[in-house]
GROMACS .gro file of C-alpha atoms in nm:
model
  504
    1MET     CA    1   3.490  -7.134  10.612
    2THR     CA    2   3.744  -7.378  10.473
    3LEU     CA    3   3.916  -7.571  10.748
    4ALA     CA    4   4.150  -7.866  10.740
    5ALA     CA    5   4.013  -8.202  10.853
    6HIS     CA    6   4.311  -8.251  11.085
    7TYR     CA    7   4.526  -8.031  11.310
    8ASP     CA    8   4.829  -8.093  11.526
    9ILE     CA    9   4.664  -7.912  11.819
   10ILE     CA   10   4.309  -7.796  11.880
   11ILE     CA   11   4.254  -7.539  12.157
   12VAL     CA   12   3.895  -7.480  12.264
   13GLY     CA   13   3.860  -7.131  12.410
   14SER     CA   14   4.070  -6.815  12.387
   15GLY     CA   15   4.097  -6.684  12.742
   16VAL     CA   16   4.414  -6.637  12.944
   17GLY     CA   17   4.497  -7.009  12.964
   18GLY     CA   18   4.432  -7.096  12.601
   19GLY     CA   19   4.589  -6.773  12.481
   20ALA     CA   20   4.912  -6.815  12.677
   21LEU     CA   21   4.941  -7.178  12.565
   22ALA     CA   22   4.883  -7.081  12.201
   23HIS     CA   23   5.150  -6.813  12.226
   24ARG     CA   24   5.402  -7.063  12.361
   25LEU     CA   25   5.330  -7.330  12.097
   26ALA     CA   26   5.270  -7.110  11.791
   27SER     CA   27   5.508  -7.172  11.504
   28PRO     CA   28   5.483  -7.155  11.123
   29ASP     CA   29   5.552  -7.529  11.107
   30LYS     CA   30   5.252  -7.612  11.331
   31LYS     CA   31   4.886  -7.654  11.246
   32ILE     CA   32   4.702  -7.520  11.551
   33LEU     CA   33   4.331  -7.453  11.551
   34MET     CA   34   4.182  -7.221  11.815
   35LEU     CA   35   3.803  -7.236  11.845
   36GLU     CA   36   3.622  -6.948  12.018
   37ARG     CA   37   3.244  -6.946  12.059
   38GLY     CA   38   3.237  -6.566  12.067
   39VAL     CA   39   3.368  -6.299  11.830
   40ARG     CA   40   3.617  -6.015  11.847
   41LEU     CA   41   3.481  -5.757  12.088
   42PRO     CA   42   3.452  -5.433  11.887
   43LYS     CA   43   3.627  -5.118  12.006
   44GLU     CA   44   3.338  -4.874  12.031
   45ALA     CA   45   3.195  -4.596  12.245
   46ASP     CA   46   2.984  -4.840  12.445
   47ASN     CA   47   3.303  -5.003  12.580
   48TRP     CA   48   3.320  -4.715  12.827
   49SER     CA   49   2.947  -4.660  12.874
   50VAL     CA   50   2.827  -4.736  13.227
   51ASP     CA   51   2.470  -4.784  13.103
   52ALA     CA   52   2.572  -5.018  12.820
   53VAL     CA   53   2.802  -5.231  13.035
   54PHE     CA   54   2.615  -5.243  13.366
   55LYS     CA   55   2.253  -5.147  13.305
   56ASP     CA   56   2.191  -5.295  12.960
   57LYS     CA   57   2.454  -5.570  13.006
   58LYS     CA   58   2.537  -5.537  12.641
   59TYR     CA   59   2.839  -5.764  12.649
   60VAL     CA   60   2.737  -6.049  12.879
   61SER     CA   61   2.659  -6.384  12.722
   62GLY     CA   62   2.283  -6.370  12.768
   63GLU     CA   63   2.283  -6.732  12.880
   64THR     CA   64   2.062  -6.861  13.157
   65TRP     CA   65   2.204  -7.106  13.410
   66ARG     CA   66   2.051  -7.265  13.720
   67ASP     CA   67   2.170  -7.268  14.077
   68GLY     CA   68   2.172  -7.575  14.298
   69ASP     CA   69   1.804  -7.533  14.380
   70GLY     CA   70   1.703  -7.503  14.016
   71ASN     CA   71   1.651  -7.125  14.020
   72GLU     CA   72   1.752  -6.956  13.696
   73PHE     CA   73   2.003  -6.670  13.685
   74GLU     CA   74   2.204  -6.483  13.423
   75PRO     CA   75   2.577  -6.535  13.481
   76GLY     CA   76   2.824  -6.252  13.439
   77ILE     CA   77   3.024  -6.440  13.178
   78TYR     CA   78   3.162  -6.314  12.848
   79TYR     CA   79   3.227  -6.499  12.522
   80TYR     CA   80   3.480  -6.306  12.316
   81VAL     CA   81   3.831  -6.351  12.185
   82GLY     CA   82   4.018  -6.305  12.514
   83GLY     CA   83   3.732  -6.446  12.722
   84ASN     CA   84   3.651  -6.296  13.061
   85SER     CA   85   3.988  -6.118  13.063
   86LYS     CA   86   3.837  -5.854  12.833
   87PHE     CA   87   3.659  -5.730  13.147
   88PHE     CA   88   3.912  -5.809  13.419
   89GLY     CA   89   4.054  -5.537  13.641
   90ALA     CA   90   4.414  -5.597  13.520
   91ALA     CA   91   4.553  -5.678  13.866
   92THR     CA   92   4.830  -5.936  13.817
   93VAL     CA   93   4.949  -6.052  14.158
   94ARG     CA   94   5.162  -6.358  14.225
   95PHE     CA   95   5.033  -6.618  14.467
   96ARG     CA   96   5.238  -6.642  14.786
   97GLU     CA   97   5.479  -6.929  14.858
   98GLN     CA   98   5.249  -7.052  15.136
   99ASP     CA   99   4.954  -7.060  14.896
  100PHE     CA  100   5.108  -7.370  14.738
  101LYS     CA  101   5.114  -7.552  15.073
  102GLU     CA  102   4.839  -7.683  15.296
  103PHE     CA  103   4.735  -7.448  15.575
  104ALA     CA  104   4.445  -7.400  15.813
  105CYS     CA  105   4.172  -7.141  15.767
  106LYS     CA  106   3.894  -7.056  16.011
  107GLY     CA  107   3.645  -7.237  15.786
  108GLY     CA  108   3.854  -7.542  15.700
  109THR     CA  109   4.174  -7.636  15.520
  110SER     CA  110   4.330  -7.483  15.212
  111PRO     CA  111   4.490  -7.781  15.035
  112GLY     CA  112   4.845  -7.811  14.911
  113TRP     CA  113   4.941  -7.811  14.544
  114PRO     CA  114   5.139  -8.076  14.353
  115ILE     CA  115   5.389  -7.805  14.254
  116SER     CA  116   5.563  -7.532  14.451
  117TYR     CA  117   5.598  -7.159  14.400
  118ALA     CA  118   5.951  -7.221  14.269
  119ASP     CA  119   5.806  -7.426  13.983
  120LEU     CA  120   5.615  -7.118  13.861
  121ASP     CA  121   5.862  -6.843  13.950
  122SER     CA  122   6.022  -6.808  13.605
  123TYR     CA  123   5.684  -6.849  13.437
  124TYR     CA  124   5.546  -6.564  13.647
  125ASP     CA  125   5.835  -6.357  13.507
  126ARG     CA  126   5.736  -6.446  13.151
  127ALA     CA  127   5.365  -6.389  13.209
  128GLU     CA  128   5.429  -6.046  13.364
  129ALA     CA  129   5.644  -5.948  13.067
  130MET     CA  130   5.382  -6.060  12.816
  131MET     CA  131   5.096  -5.892  13.002
  132GLY     CA  132   5.295  -5.572  13.063
  133THR     CA  133   5.273  -5.564  13.443
  134HIS     CA  134   5.361  -5.248  13.634
  135GLY     CA  135   5.492  -5.293  13.987
  136GLU     CA  136   5.778  -5.236  14.228
  137ARG     CA  137   5.985  -5.523  14.363
  138GLY     CA  138   5.965  -5.532  14.743
  139ASP     CA  139   5.672  -5.289  14.764
  140ASP     CA  140   5.437  -5.566  14.879
  141PRO     CA  141   5.571  -5.684  15.218
  142LEU     CA  142   5.432  -6.035  15.160
  143GLU     CA  143   5.567  -6.062  14.806
  144PRO     CA  144   5.715  -6.405  14.733
  145PRO     CA  145   6.082  -6.427  14.631
  146ARG     CA  146   6.149  -6.310  14.279
  147LYS     CA  147   6.471  -6.295  14.081
  148THR     CA  148   6.365  -6.014  13.848
  149SER     CA  149   6.217  -5.667  13.868
  150PHE     CA  150   5.875  -5.592  13.726
  151PRO     CA  151   5.869  -5.515  13.353
  152TYR     CA  152   5.748  -5.158  13.417
  153PRO     CA  153   5.743  -4.915  13.712
  154ALA     CA  154   5.452  -4.926  13.956
  155MET     CA  155   5.142  -4.717  13.888
  156GLY     CA  156   5.146  -4.415  14.117
  157HIS     CA  157   4.849  -4.322  14.335
  158GLU     CA  158   4.634  -4.021  14.261
  159PRO     CA  159   4.607  -3.770  14.552
  160VAL     CA  160   4.307  -3.917  14.739
  161ILE     CA  161   4.452  -4.270  14.725
  162GLN     CA  162   4.798  -4.146  14.821
  163ARG     CA  163   4.653  -3.977  15.130
  164MET     CA  164   4.475  -4.300  15.214
  165ALA     CA  165   4.802  -4.494  15.180
  166ASP     CA  166   4.979  -4.244  15.405
  167LYS     CA  167   4.708  -4.271  15.672
  168LEU     CA  168   4.719  -4.650  15.666
  169ARG     CA  169   5.096  -4.647  15.695
  170ALA     CA  170   5.074  -4.410  15.991
  171LYS     CA  171   4.848  -4.668  16.159
  172GLY     CA  172   5.118  -4.933  16.120
  173LEU     CA  173   4.968  -5.105  15.814
  174ARG     CA  174   5.165  -5.178  15.498
  175PRO     CA  175   4.977  -5.077  15.183
  176PHE     CA  176   5.148  -5.134  14.850
  177ARG     CA  177   5.104  -5.038  14.488
  178LEU     CA  178   4.901  -5.306  14.318
  179PRO     CA  179   5.070  -5.478  14.020
  180MET     CA  180   4.867  -5.380  13.713
  181ALA     CA  181   4.881  -5.506  13.353
  182VAL     CA  182   4.809  -5.192  13.153
  183ASP     CA  183   4.993  -5.018  12.869
  184TYR     CA  184   5.105  -4.715  13.072
  185GLN     CA  185   5.471  -4.700  12.980
  186LYS     CA  186   5.617  -4.432  12.752
  187ASP     CA  187   5.413  -4.408  12.430
  188GLY     CA  188   5.157  -4.650  12.580
  189ASN     CA  189   4.785  -4.630  12.515
  190CYS     CA  190   4.661  -4.624  12.876
  191VAL     CA  191   4.497  -4.293  12.973
  192ARG     CA  192   4.427  -4.388  13.338
  193CYS     CA  193   4.054  -4.377  13.274
  194SER     CA  194   3.779  -4.457  13.524
  195THR     CA  195   3.639  -4.733  13.303
  196CYS     CA  196   3.900  -5.009  13.329
  197ASP     CA  197   3.782  -5.246  13.601
  198GLY     CA  198   3.477  -5.431  13.469
  199PHE     CA  199   3.484  -5.264  13.126
  200PRO     CA  200   3.645  -5.362  12.795
  201CYS     CA  201   3.924  -5.126  12.693
  202LYS     CA  202   3.830  -4.901  12.401
  203VAL     CA  203   4.194  -4.812  12.331
  204GLY     CA  204   4.340  -5.162  12.370
  205ALA     CA  205   4.554  -5.070  12.670
  206LYS     CA  206   4.458  -5.355  12.905
  207GLY     CA  207   4.682  -5.663  12.925
  208ASP     CA  208   4.398  -5.902  12.845
  209ALA     CA  209   4.443  -6.235  12.670
  210GLU     CA  210   4.363  -6.100  12.323
  211ARG     CA  211   4.625  -5.827  12.341
  212SER     CA  212   4.890  -6.011  12.543
  213PHE     CA  213   4.876  -6.362  12.400
  214ILE     CA  214   4.642  -6.426  12.108
  215ASP     CA  215   4.732  -6.149  11.867
  216PRO     CA  216   5.108  -6.205  11.922
  217ALA     CA  217   5.051  -6.580  11.874
  218LEU     CA  218   4.871  -6.522  11.544
  219ALA     CA  219   5.160  -6.302  11.432
  220LYS     CA  220   5.402  -6.592  11.492
  221GLY     CA  221   5.213  -6.807  11.239
  222GLY     CA  222   5.074  -7.158  11.242
  223ILE     CA  223   4.748  -7.072  11.421
  224THR     CA  224   4.400  -7.054  11.273
  225LEU     CA  225   4.152  -6.869  11.494
  226VAL     CA  226   3.786  -6.943  11.426
  227THR     CA  227   3.520  -6.735  11.602
  228GLY     CA  228   3.154  -6.820  11.638
  229ALA     CA  229   3.254  -7.184  11.696
  230MET     CA  230   3.053  -7.370  11.962
  231VAL     CA  231   3.221  -7.695  12.069
  232HIS     CA  232   2.969  -7.948  12.195
  233ARG     CA  233   3.177  -8.256  12.270
  234ILE     CA  234   3.522  -8.407  12.259
  235LEU     CA  235   3.525  -8.752  12.102
  236THR     CA  236   3.760  -9.038  12.184
  237ASN     CA  237   3.877  -9.359  12.019
  238SER     CA  238   3.698  -9.685  12.094
  239ALA     CA  239   3.932  -9.763  12.384
  240GLY     CA  240   3.864  -9.423  12.536
  241ASN     CA  241   4.232  -9.350  12.603
  242ARG     CA  242   4.282  -9.089  12.329
  243ALA     CA  243   4.083  -8.785  12.225
  244THR     CA  244   4.037  -8.786  11.849
  245HIS     CA  245   3.796  -8.510  11.740
  246VAL     CA  246   3.601  -8.210  11.855
  247GLU     CA  247   3.236  -8.181  11.755
  248VAL     CA  248   3.170  -7.816  11.677
  249THR     CA  249   2.908  -7.596  11.511
  250ILE     CA  250   3.054  -7.331  11.280
  251ASP     CA  251   2.830  -7.112  11.064
  252GLY     CA  252   2.535  -7.333  11.149
  253GLU     CA  253   2.710  -7.651  11.034
  254LEU     CA  254   2.797  -7.936  11.270
  255ARG     CA  255   3.149  -8.060  11.202
  256LYS     CA  256   3.399  -8.310  11.341
  257ILE     CA  257   3.759  -8.195  11.333
  258GLU     CA  258   4.048  -8.426  11.418
  259GLY     CA  259   4.338  -8.326  11.641
  260ASP     CA  260   4.652  -8.502  11.761
  261LEU     CA  261   4.635  -8.301  12.084
  262ILE     CA  262   4.317  -8.144  12.221
  263VAL     CA  263   4.307  -7.872  12.487
  264SER     CA  264   4.003  -7.740  12.670
  265SER     CA  265   4.050  -7.377  12.774
  266CYS     CA  266   3.687  -7.271  12.813
  267GLY     CA  267   3.710  -7.151  13.172
  268ALA     CA  268   3.652  -7.354  13.487
  269ILE     CA  269   3.275  -7.375  13.445
  270ASN     CA  270   3.253  -7.437  13.073
  271SER     CA  271   3.549  -7.675  13.058
  272ALA     CA  272   3.384  -7.890  13.324
  273ALA     CA  273   3.056  -7.875  13.133
  274LEU     CA  274   3.235  -7.977  12.811
  275MET     CA  275   3.390  -8.280  12.983
  276LEU     CA  276   3.052  -8.381  13.124
  277ARG     CA  277   2.880  -8.342  12.785
  278SER     CA  278   3.152  -8.562  12.631
  279ALA     CA  279   3.048  -8.875  12.824
  280ASN     CA  280   3.064  -9.196  12.621
  281ASP     CA  281   3.069  -9.572  12.675
  282GLN     CA  282   3.425  -9.564  12.811
  283HIS     CA  283   3.368  -9.248  13.019
  284LYS     CA  284   3.011  -9.277  13.136
  285ARG     CA  285   3.036  -8.988  13.386
  286GLY     CA  286   3.229  -8.760  13.150
  287LEU     CA  287   3.588  -8.738  13.033
  288GLY     CA  288   3.838  -8.746  13.319
  289ASN     CA  289   3.578  -8.866  13.566
  290ASN     CA  290   3.634  -9.242  13.576
  291GLU     CA  291   3.853  -9.268  13.885
  292SER     CA  292   3.800  -8.946  14.077
  293ASP     CA  293   3.439  -8.837  14.016
  294LEU     CA  294   3.578  -8.485  14.060
  295VAL     CA  295   3.496  -8.325  13.725
  296GLY     CA  296   3.291  -8.018  13.803
  297ARG     CA  297   3.344  -8.048  14.179
  298ASN     CA  298   3.525  -7.810  14.415
  299TYR     CA  299   3.407  -7.500  14.230
  300MET     CA  300   3.546  -7.179  14.383
  301ALA     CA  301   3.506  -6.810  14.299
  302HIS     CA  302   3.625  -6.619  14.611
  303ASN     CA  303   3.427  -6.446  14.880
  304ASN     CA  304   3.411  -6.095  14.737
  305THR     CA  305   3.259  -5.785  14.898
  306ILE     CA  306   3.250  -5.439  14.742
  307ILE     CA  307   3.282  -5.158  14.998
  308MET     CA  308   3.197  -4.791  14.937
  309ALA     CA  309   3.374  -4.568  15.188
  310LEU     CA  310   3.200  -4.230  15.216
  311SER     CA  311   3.338  -3.900  15.344
  312PRO     CA  312   3.114  -3.591  15.363
  313PHE     CA  313   3.425  -3.373  15.373
  314GLU     CA  314   3.612  -3.480  15.061
  315ILE     CA  315   3.517  -3.517  14.696
  316ASN     CA  316   3.701  -3.802  14.529
  317ARG     CA  317   3.832  -3.684  14.194
  318THR     CA  318   4.039  -3.999  14.139
  319SER     CA  319   4.008  -4.142  13.790
  320PHE     CA  320   4.223  -4.459  13.797
  321GLN     CA  321   4.145  -4.580  14.149
  322LYS     CA  322   4.271  -4.939  14.142
  323THR     CA  323   4.630  -4.883  14.253
  324LEU     CA  324   4.639  -4.976  14.623
  325GLY     CA  325   4.656  -5.321  14.779
  326LEU     CA  326   4.683  -5.444  15.138
  327ASN     CA  327   4.796  -5.790  15.252
  328ASP     CA  328   4.833  -5.732  15.627
  329TYR     CA  329   4.550  -5.979  15.690
  330TYR     CA  330   4.637  -6.227  15.416
  331PHE     CA  331   4.774  -6.491  15.657
  332ALA     CA  332   4.760  -6.514  16.038
  333ASN     CA  333   4.788  -6.159  16.165
  334ALA     CA  334   4.786  -5.933  16.467
  335GLU     CA  335   4.407  -5.947  16.487
  336LYS     CA  336   4.336  -6.314  16.416
  337PRO     CA  337   4.548  -6.633  16.427
  338TYR     CA  338   4.423  -6.740  16.084
  339PRO     CA  339   4.402  -6.589  15.732
  340LEU     CA  340   4.137  -6.329  15.653
  341GLY     CA  341   4.219  -6.217  15.300
  342HIS     CA  342   4.325  -5.933  15.072
  343ILE     CA  343   4.210  -5.574  15.018
  344GLN     CA  344   4.246  -5.384  14.693
  345GLY     CA  345   4.102  -5.077  14.531
  346VAL     CA  346   3.843  -5.120  14.258
  347GLY     CA  347   3.750  -4.901  13.966
  348ARG     CA  348   3.539  -4.600  14.056
  349LEU     CA  349   3.178  -4.685  14.127
  350ARG     CA  350   2.951  -4.472  13.911
  351PRO     CA  351   2.588  -4.365  13.950
  352GLY     CA  352   2.482  -4.587  13.660
  353MET     CA  353   2.635  -4.892  13.825
  354LEU     CA  354   2.439  -4.831  14.143
  355ALA     CA  355   2.123  -4.744  13.949
  356ALA     CA  356   2.135  -5.092  13.795
  357GLU     CA  357   2.097  -5.232  14.149
  358VAL     CA  358   1.922  -4.957  14.350
  359PRO     CA  359   1.602  -4.780  14.232
  360LEU     CA  360   1.716  -4.426  14.321
  361PRO     CA  361   1.761  -4.119  14.098
  362LYS     CA  362   2.101  -4.086  13.933
  363TRP     CA  363   2.145  -3.729  14.065
  364PHE     CA  364   2.119  -3.863  14.419
  365LEU     CA  365   2.350  -4.157  14.350
  366SER     CA  366   2.596  -3.915  14.192
  367LYS     CA  367   2.619  -3.725  14.521
  368ILE     CA  368   2.713  -4.051  14.690
  369THR     CA  369   2.972  -4.167  14.438
  370ASP     CA  370   3.136  -3.822  14.431
  371HIS     CA  371   3.227  -3.875  14.796
  372SER     CA  372   3.318  -4.245  14.786
  373VAL     CA  373   3.642  -4.439  14.767
  374ASP     CA  374   3.575  -4.796  14.661
  375TRP     CA  375   3.731  -5.124  14.768
  376LEU     CA  376   3.720  -5.498  14.720
  377ALA     CA  377   3.762  -5.732  15.017
  378MET     CA  378   3.860  -6.076  14.885
  379SER     CA  379   3.883  -6.392  15.097
  380GLU     CA  380   3.953  -6.751  15.006
  381ASP     CA  381   3.661  -6.982  14.958
  382LEU     CA  382   3.760  -7.340  15.026
  383PRO     CA  383   3.716  -7.640  14.797
  384ASP     CA  384   3.399  -7.835  14.868
  385PRO     CA  385   3.307  -8.133  14.646
  386GLU     CA  386   2.940  -8.037  14.676
  387ASN     CA  387   3.010  -7.700  14.517
  388ARG     CA  388   2.997  -7.817  14.160
  389VAL     CA  389   2.915  -7.771  13.795
  390LEU     CA  390   2.653  -8.001  13.644
  391VAL     CA  391   2.475  -8.018  13.309
  392ASP     CA  392   2.099  -8.069  13.323
  393ASN     CA  393   1.917  -8.295  13.080
  394ASP     CA  394   1.819  -7.999  12.864
  395GLY     CA  395   2.187  -7.894  12.832
  396THR     CA  396   2.162  -7.605  13.080
  397ILE     CA  397   2.458  -7.553  13.313
  398ARG     CA  398   2.371  -7.594  13.680
  399LEU     CA  399   2.604  -7.424  13.928
  400ALA     CA  400   2.546  -7.563  14.276
  401TYR     CA  401   2.736  -7.338  14.515
  402ARG     CA  402   2.720  -7.253  14.883
  403ALA     CA  403   2.974  -7.001  15.010
  404ASN     CA  404   3.206  -7.109  15.293
  405ASN     CA  405   3.480  -6.957  15.510
  406LEU     CA  406   3.233  -6.672  15.560
  407GLU     CA  407   3.327  -6.594  15.919
  408SER     CA  408   3.680  -6.498  15.817
  409HIS     CA  409   3.549  -6.291  15.530
  410GLY     CA  410   3.307  -6.107  15.756
  411GLU     CA  411   3.591  -6.030  15.996
  412LEU     CA  412   3.802  -5.889  15.711
  413VAL     CA  413   3.516  -5.662  15.603
  414ARG     CA  414   3.456  -5.542  15.957
  415ILE     CA  415   3.826  -5.472  16.019
  416TRP     CA  416   3.859  -5.283  15.692
  417LYS     CA  417   3.551  -5.071  15.770
  418ARG     CA  418   3.707  -4.986  16.107
  419HIS     CA  419   4.025  -4.870  15.932
  420LEU     CA  420   3.821  -4.668  15.684
  421ARG     CA  421   3.642  -4.487  15.966
  422ALA     CA  422   3.976  -4.411  16.132
  423CYS     CA  423   4.101  -4.270  15.801
  424GLY     CA  424   3.814  -4.022  15.776
  425TYR     CA  425   3.539  -4.223  15.607
  426PRO     CA  426   3.265  -4.256  15.871
  427VAL     CA  427   3.020  -4.442  15.647
  428ALA     CA  428   3.105  -4.770  15.474
  429ILE     CA  429   2.841  -4.949  15.264
  430SER     CA  430   2.914  -5.307  15.160
  431ARG     CA  431   2.762  -5.566  14.932
  432LYS     CA  432   2.879  -5.925  14.899
  433LEU     CA  433   2.886  -6.045  14.539
  434GLY     CA  434   2.675  -6.349  14.456
  435ILE     CA  435   2.680  -6.662  14.244
  436GLU     CA  436   2.619  -6.466  13.923
  437VAL     CA  437   2.971  -6.316  13.944
  438SER     CA  438   3.201  -6.574  13.790
  439LEU     CA  439   3.512  -6.377  13.692
  440HIS     CA  440   3.737  -6.563  13.943
  441GLN     CA  441   3.593  -6.907  13.874
  442CYS     CA  442   3.834  -7.194  13.938
  443GLY     CA  443   3.889  -7.542  14.075
  444THR     CA  444   3.651  -7.770  13.885
  445MET     CA  445   3.923  -8.009  13.763
  446ARG     CA  446   4.202  -7.984  14.016
  447PHE     CA  447   4.549  -8.111  13.932
  448GLY     CA  448   4.742  -8.347  14.155
  449THR     CA  449   4.967  -8.651  14.181
  450ASP     CA  450   4.699  -8.919  14.221
  451ALA     CA  451   4.427  -9.002  13.967
  452LYS     CA  452   4.192  -9.097  14.249
  453THR     CA  453   4.204  -8.751  14.410
  454SER     CA  454   4.253  -8.525  14.107
  455VAL     CA  455   4.140  -8.490  13.747
  456LEU     CA  456   4.462  -8.360  13.595
  457THR     CA  457   4.830  -8.442  13.621
  458PRO     CA  458   5.074  -8.173  13.741
  459HIS     CA  459   5.105  -8.069  13.374
  460ASN     CA  460   4.725  -8.043  13.330
  461ARG     CA  461   4.673  -8.364  13.130
  462VAL     CA  462   4.353  -8.556  13.195
  463TRP     CA  463   4.475  -8.867  13.378
  464ASP     CA  464   4.303  -9.131  13.167
  465VAL     CA  465   4.310  -8.960  12.825
  466GLU     CA  466   4.669  -8.939  12.711
  467ASN     CA  467   4.640  -8.645  12.468
  468LEU     CA  468   4.370  -8.433  12.638
  469TYR     CA  469   4.468  -8.126  12.844
  470VAL     CA  470   4.273  -7.864  13.037
  471VAL     CA  471   4.453  -7.530  13.049
  472ASP     CA  472   4.248  -7.267  13.230
  473ALA     CA  473   4.147  -7.197  13.590
  474SER     CA  474   4.002  -7.547  13.630
  475PHE     CA  475   4.334  -7.683  13.760
  476LEU     CA  476   4.356  -7.471  14.078
  477PRO     CA  477   4.329  -7.686  14.395
  478SER     CA  478   4.271  -7.370  14.602
  479SER     CA  479   4.148  -7.024  14.517
  480THR     CA  480   4.381  -6.826  14.749
  481SER     CA  481   4.268  -6.468  14.814
  482LEU     CA  482   4.420  -6.310  14.504
  483ASN     CA  483   4.326  -6.251  14.142
  484PRO     CA  484   4.408  -6.573  13.952
  485SER     CA  485   4.483  -6.447  13.597
  486LEU     CA  486   4.861  -6.424  13.631
  487THR     CA  487   4.883  -6.773  13.783
  488ILE     CA  488   4.664  -6.919  13.507
  489ALA     CA  489   4.896  -6.764  13.247
  490ALA     CA  490   5.210  -6.885  13.427
  491GLN     CA  491   5.085  -7.244  13.447
  492ALA     CA  492   4.977  -7.232  13.081
  493LEU     CA  493   5.330  -7.132  12.982
  494ARG     CA  494   5.467  -7.414  13.200
  495VAL     CA  495   5.235  -7.663  13.028
  496GLY     CA  496   5.343  -7.518  12.693
  497ASP     CA  497   5.708  -7.588  12.771
  498HIS     CA  498   5.612  -7.942  12.870
  499LEU     CA  499   5.422  -7.999  12.545
  500ALA     CA  500   5.699  -7.848  12.338
  501GLY     CA  501   5.939  -8.093  12.501
  502LEU     CA  502   5.709  -8.378  12.400
  503GLY     CA  503   5.720  -8.262  12.039
  504HIS     CA  504   5.369  -8.113  12.019
   0.00000   0.00000   0.00000
């Protein structure tokens, strides 16, 4: 492939952060290079195959990482144009105003941010429009202030979920229709299938980064997207205060490509690993690590538990199940004087998904899933500097992580199971997701106002490298209890406005 030796901007990675930034900066008069280690994910029958996606794990990276004790595991991470968003559940929920402020949790303190909700409000509007979010203003009783309506009407519940919402409301709870980024408007491609959450979309109807940001950015001109490009290091000048090149393997050839501005958008784990691999004489502990020693630290990925609610009296014929959310326990609540977290529906659990985990016949598992309604309980995990990304001497990523704030999460699960029983589901089976699930990864290079306590400035620039930015989930100082994709996109658009103002 013929590439220029020099570009105005080099973006490493094509997930939500890199894609939204590329869309904002794309212009025919720019020379922007986007490097993606994966390829375009093909639209094929296996996109919607439970066996291919969950049993055979056809689309996962195939990498092996290590945990903090040195045990190897296969992470649930995906390298494609669009990154992990190709498999996200399409929920696009704004963080609450209080999420940007410091507050107490049962397991510790959720730190404040260097920006406020108001700083992202208009960017949330733009991100929702680009991702095609369906929702209803005011439907979520804890919704933060917003000046605009959602781009598209809320997704309605199918009968089983609507009955569940009615029962919860009769108990005094306040369920709402979950904001969803799918192409379900008039003449849209979404067919409300049961293979959205955790699957790639065969008909291109999910508001992932490829569809929402990257393809529209390429249409604007000025961007060269190169797939199959593995970036090993970012190089600096002799003083160490400017990034100069990326070192990348393309088609088996190791190259150095110069950029005036370099952006890492590899995801919170891989961006941290890239910075650590880029250590040099001026940055002996990795880029961005001179003052804070925080690169790779404070890794977060939520406390997530999947709950199957079973009723022997009702068959669940719901197809698109992920339409209901509940925030009654998001902050201090009637049950506990501290936050517990968020509840949302998940895509239908299928026999093949369970068979990948439980050695039971599919016919038996099918009887179970026919009678189940499936949920995700999501609680904040708190930043801990000992929860961190490292790179071992052989180049393998090491993810040292110990879950925290578990008491609150356990209480949320128990309370939700109690509500499920009261709503006619006497059996609730739960499984907490482990370290291998990295779809909500964040926090490894937090932004802030002090170089000694953060890695990035409030506009995501590495403090001691004047033209190096990190635009992905790395910047989050806290994980909140909500899906992060919309906030990553909003901050990327905010950084894009900042860079455009600087002439980049």
